[in-house]
XYZ file of C-alpha atoms in Angstrom:
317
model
C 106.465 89.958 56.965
C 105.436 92.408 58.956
C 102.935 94.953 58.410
C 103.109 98.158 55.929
C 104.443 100.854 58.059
C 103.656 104.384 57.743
C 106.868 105.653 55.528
C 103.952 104.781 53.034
C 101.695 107.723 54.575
C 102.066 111.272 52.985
C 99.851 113.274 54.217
C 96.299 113.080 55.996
C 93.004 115.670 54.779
C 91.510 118.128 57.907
C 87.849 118.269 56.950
C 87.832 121.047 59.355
C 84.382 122.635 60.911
C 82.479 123.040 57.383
C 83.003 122.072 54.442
C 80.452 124.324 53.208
C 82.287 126.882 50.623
C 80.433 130.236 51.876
C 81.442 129.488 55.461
C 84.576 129.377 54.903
C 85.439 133.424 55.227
C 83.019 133.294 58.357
C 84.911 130.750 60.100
C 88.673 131.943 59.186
C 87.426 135.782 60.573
C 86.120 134.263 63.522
C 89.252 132.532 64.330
C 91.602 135.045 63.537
C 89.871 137.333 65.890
C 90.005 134.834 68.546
C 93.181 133.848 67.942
C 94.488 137.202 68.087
C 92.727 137.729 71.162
C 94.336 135.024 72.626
C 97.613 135.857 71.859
C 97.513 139.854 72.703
C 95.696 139.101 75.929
C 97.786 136.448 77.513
C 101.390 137.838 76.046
C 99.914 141.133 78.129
C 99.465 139.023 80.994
C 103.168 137.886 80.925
C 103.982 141.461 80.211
C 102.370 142.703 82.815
C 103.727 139.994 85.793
C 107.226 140.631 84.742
C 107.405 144.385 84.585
C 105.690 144.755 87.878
C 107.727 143.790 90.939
C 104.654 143.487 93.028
C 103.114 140.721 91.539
C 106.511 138.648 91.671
C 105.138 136.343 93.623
C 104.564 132.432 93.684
C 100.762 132.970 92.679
C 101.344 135.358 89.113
C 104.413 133.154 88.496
C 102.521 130.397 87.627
C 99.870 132.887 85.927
C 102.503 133.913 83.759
C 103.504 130.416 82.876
C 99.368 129.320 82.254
C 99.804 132.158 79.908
C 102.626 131.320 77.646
C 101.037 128.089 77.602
C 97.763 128.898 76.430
C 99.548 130.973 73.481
C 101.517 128.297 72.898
C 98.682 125.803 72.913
C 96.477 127.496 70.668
C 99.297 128.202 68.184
C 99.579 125.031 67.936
C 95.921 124.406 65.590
C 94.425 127.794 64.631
C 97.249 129.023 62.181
C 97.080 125.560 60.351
C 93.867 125.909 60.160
C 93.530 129.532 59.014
C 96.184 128.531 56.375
C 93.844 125.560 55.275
C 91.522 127.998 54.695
C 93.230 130.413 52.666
C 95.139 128.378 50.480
C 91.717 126.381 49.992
C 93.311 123.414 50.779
C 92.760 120.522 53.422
C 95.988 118.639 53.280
C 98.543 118.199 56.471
C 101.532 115.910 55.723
C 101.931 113.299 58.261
C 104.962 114.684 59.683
C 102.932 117.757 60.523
C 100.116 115.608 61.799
C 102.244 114.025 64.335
C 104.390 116.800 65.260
C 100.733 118.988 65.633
C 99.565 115.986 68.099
C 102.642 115.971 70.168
C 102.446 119.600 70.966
C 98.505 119.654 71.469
C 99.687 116.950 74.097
C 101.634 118.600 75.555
C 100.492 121.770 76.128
C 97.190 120.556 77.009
C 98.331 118.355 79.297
C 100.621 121.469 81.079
C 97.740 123.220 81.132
C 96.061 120.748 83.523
C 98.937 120.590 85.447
C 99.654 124.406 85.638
C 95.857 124.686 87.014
C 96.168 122.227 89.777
C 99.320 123.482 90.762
C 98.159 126.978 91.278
C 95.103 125.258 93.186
C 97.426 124.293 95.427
C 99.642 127.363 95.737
C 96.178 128.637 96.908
C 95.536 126.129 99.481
C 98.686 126.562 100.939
C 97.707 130.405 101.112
C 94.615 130.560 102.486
C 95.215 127.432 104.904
C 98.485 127.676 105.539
C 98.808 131.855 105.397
C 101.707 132.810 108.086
C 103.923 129.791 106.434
C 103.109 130.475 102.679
C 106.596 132.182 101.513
C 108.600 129.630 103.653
C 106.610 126.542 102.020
C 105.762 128.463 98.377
C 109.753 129.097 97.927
C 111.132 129.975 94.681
C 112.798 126.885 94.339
C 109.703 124.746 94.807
C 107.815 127.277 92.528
C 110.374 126.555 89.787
C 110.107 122.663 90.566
C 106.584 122.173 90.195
C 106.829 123.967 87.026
C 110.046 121.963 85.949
C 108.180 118.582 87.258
C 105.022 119.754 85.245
C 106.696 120.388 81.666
C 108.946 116.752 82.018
C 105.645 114.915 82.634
C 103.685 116.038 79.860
C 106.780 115.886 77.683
C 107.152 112.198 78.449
C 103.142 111.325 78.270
C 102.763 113.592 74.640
C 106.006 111.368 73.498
C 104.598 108.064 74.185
C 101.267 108.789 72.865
C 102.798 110.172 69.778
C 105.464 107.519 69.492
C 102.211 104.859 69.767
C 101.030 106.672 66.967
C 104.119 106.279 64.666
C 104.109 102.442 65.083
C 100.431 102.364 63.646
C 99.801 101.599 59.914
C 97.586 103.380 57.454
C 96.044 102.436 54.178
C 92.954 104.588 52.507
C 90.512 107.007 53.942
C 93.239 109.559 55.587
C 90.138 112.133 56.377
C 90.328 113.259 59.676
C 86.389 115.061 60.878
C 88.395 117.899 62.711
C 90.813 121.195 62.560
C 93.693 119.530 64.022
C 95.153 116.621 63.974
C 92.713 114.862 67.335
C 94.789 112.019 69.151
C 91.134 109.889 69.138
C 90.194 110.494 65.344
C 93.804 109.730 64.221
C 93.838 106.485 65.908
C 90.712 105.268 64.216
C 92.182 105.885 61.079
C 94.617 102.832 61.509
C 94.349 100.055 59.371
C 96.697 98.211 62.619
C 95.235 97.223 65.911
C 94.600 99.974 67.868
C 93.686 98.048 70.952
C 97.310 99.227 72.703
C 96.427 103.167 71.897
C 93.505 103.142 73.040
C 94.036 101.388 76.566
C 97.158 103.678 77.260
C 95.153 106.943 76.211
C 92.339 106.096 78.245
C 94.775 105.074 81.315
C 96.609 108.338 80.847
C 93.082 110.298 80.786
C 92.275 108.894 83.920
C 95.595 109.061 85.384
C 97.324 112.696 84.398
C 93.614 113.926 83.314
C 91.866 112.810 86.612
C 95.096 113.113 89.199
C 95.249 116.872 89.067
C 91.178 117.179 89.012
C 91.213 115.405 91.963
C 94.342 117.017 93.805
C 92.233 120.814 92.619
C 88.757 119.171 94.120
C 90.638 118.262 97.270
C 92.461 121.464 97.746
C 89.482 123.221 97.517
C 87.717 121.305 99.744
C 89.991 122.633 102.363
C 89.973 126.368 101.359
C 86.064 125.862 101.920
C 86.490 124.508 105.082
C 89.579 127.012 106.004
C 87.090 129.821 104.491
C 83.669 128.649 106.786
C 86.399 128.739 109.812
C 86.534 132.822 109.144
C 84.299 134.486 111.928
C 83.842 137.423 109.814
C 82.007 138.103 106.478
C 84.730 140.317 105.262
C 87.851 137.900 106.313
C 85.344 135.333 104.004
C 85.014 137.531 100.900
C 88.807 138.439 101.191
C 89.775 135.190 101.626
C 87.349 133.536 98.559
C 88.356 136.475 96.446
C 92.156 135.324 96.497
C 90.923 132.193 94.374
C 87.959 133.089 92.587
C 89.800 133.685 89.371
C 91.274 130.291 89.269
C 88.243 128.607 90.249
C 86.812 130.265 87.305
C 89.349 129.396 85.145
C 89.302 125.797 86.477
C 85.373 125.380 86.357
C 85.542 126.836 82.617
C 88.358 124.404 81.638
C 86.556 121.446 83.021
C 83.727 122.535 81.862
C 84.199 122.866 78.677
C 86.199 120.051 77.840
C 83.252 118.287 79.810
C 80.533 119.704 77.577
C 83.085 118.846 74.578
C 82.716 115.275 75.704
C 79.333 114.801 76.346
C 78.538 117.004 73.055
C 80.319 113.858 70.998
C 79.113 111.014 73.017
C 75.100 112.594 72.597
C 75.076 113.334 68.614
C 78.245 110.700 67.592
C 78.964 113.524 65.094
C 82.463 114.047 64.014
C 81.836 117.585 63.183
C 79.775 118.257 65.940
C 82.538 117.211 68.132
C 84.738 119.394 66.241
C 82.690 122.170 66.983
C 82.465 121.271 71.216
C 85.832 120.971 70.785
C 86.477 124.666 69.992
C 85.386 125.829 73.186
C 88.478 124.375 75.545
C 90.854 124.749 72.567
C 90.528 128.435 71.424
C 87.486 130.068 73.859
C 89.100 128.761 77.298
C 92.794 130.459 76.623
C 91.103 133.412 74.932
C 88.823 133.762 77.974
C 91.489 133.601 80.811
C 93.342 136.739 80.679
C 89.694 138.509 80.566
C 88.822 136.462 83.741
C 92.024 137.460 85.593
C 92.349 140.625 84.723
C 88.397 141.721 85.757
C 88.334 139.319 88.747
C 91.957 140.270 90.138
C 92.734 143.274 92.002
C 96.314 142.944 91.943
C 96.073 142.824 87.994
C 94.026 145.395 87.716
C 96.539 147.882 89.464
C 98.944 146.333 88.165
C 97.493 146.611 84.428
C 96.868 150.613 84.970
C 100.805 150.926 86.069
C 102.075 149.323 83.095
C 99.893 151.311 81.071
C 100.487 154.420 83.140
C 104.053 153.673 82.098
C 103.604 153.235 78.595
C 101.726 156.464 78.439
C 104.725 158.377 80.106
C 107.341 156.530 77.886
C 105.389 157.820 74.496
C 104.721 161.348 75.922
C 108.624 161.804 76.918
C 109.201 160.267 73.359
C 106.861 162.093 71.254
C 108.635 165.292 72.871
């Protein structure tokens, strides 16, 4: 007889960040304003790389594609959460837990991918300048991109599939706002010995594999960059990819932080809290960083606004 499956599972409890009472307005403010921060900022950013023909290149293409992912991402925890909070309640039915893990998968997993593929559209730019539209083609744009989404499809589906063939008894609380691959797991009353080798393989494989293809193309731009005889070919150079190594360092960084944060204090809610900071701060944060870091944006940003401003003065007469 095998064992009790989970068509016995209803629904699991999100303890969320506090479970003080007079927190509870704090926290759902906070969020809301980050949340619509993140959504405004980034959909502006899409907005914005579409409308203006000069930033159709290769470079805002995949900008525009880190942005719909980041809305998408975030949408993905923060209004079930900010529900939670205003209906009082804590539950998520397990269909909903599973369907929330699949897409946290895999949009956090394109947002890896997105960021080492723009590291190296910027490798091949700085390195490789006078062959950069022949090599940076549409078509391979759009591939790398199509490539991108199918593999963190396929590794969200197996991880989530893993989950469905795990069995759960008592003690559904999960010590988070979402429903956390990890802390799900360890809620199985099954052997979990399976999940957790494959999640820790595809860490290090689809988590470390673009880390180390961004570390390596960067390694060249420095070299590339050092090869510049003059300060201001340097600065021009290093200012085409500051904004993504920002971006980068701050998504690394964070989820880095997030890590050692749980290992140090083996606090579920404290590694709730780390946790906030590459889930809501990190894709609230990156439209700010391109758009004050970026030139092209910046112009580009003043146009579109420019042109809004004409539109509603032609209107309004």
């Amino acid at each position: 007889m095998g064992p009790e499956n989970d068509t016995l599972i209803s629904e699991f409890l999100l303890l969320g960040l506090s479970e003080e009472p007079a927190l509870q307005p704090l926290i759902f403010g906070l969020f809301l304003s980050m949340y619509l921060i993140t959504v405004l900022g980034n959909l502006l950013i899409i907005l914005v790389v579409s409308s203006d023909s000069h930033l159709h290149t290769p470079m805002y293409f995949f900008l525009s594609n880190l942005s719909l992912v980041d809305i998408c991402f975030t949408s993905t925890t923060i209004p079930k959460m900010l529900w939670n909070i205003q209906t009082q309640s804590k539950v998520i039915t397990y269909k909903g837990c599973i369907t929330q893990l699949y897409f946290f998968l895999l949009f956090g997993g394109l947002d890896d991918f997105l960021l080492s593929v723009m590291a190296y559209d910027r490798y091949v730019a700085i390195c490789h300048p006078l062959h950069y539209m022949v090599i940076m083609n549409p078509w391979l744009s759009g591939l790398l991109v199509l490539v991108s989404w199918i593999t963190s499809a396929l590794q969200s589906l197996l991880e989530s599939l893993m989950v469905l063939q795990l069995s759960f008894c008592t003690d559904l609380e999960i010590p988070h706002f979402f429903c956390e691959l990890k802390e799900v797991v360890q809620l199985a009353s099954s052997d979990i010995f399976l999940n957790n080798m494959v999640m820790y393989f595809i860490a290090v494989l689809l988590g470390g594999g673009p880390l180390a293809g961004i570390l390596y193309s960067y390694s060249k731009i420095v070299s590339s960059i050092c090869a510049i005889p003059s300060a201001q070919g340097k600065y021009k150079a290093f200012s085409t990819c500051a904004s993504h190594l920002s971006v980068v360092s701050l998504f690394y960084g964070t989820i880095l932080g997030a890590y050692l944060s749980s290992a140090a204090t083996q606090s579920s809610h404290s590694s709730a809290a780390a946790s906030v900071m590459y889930t809501v701060v990190t894709p609230m944060l990156n439209p700010f960083i391109y758009s004050l870091r970026n030139r092209d944006i910046k112009r580009a940003l003043k146009r579109f606004f420019g042109m809004a401003g004409t539109k509603g003065t032609i209107i309004s007469r």
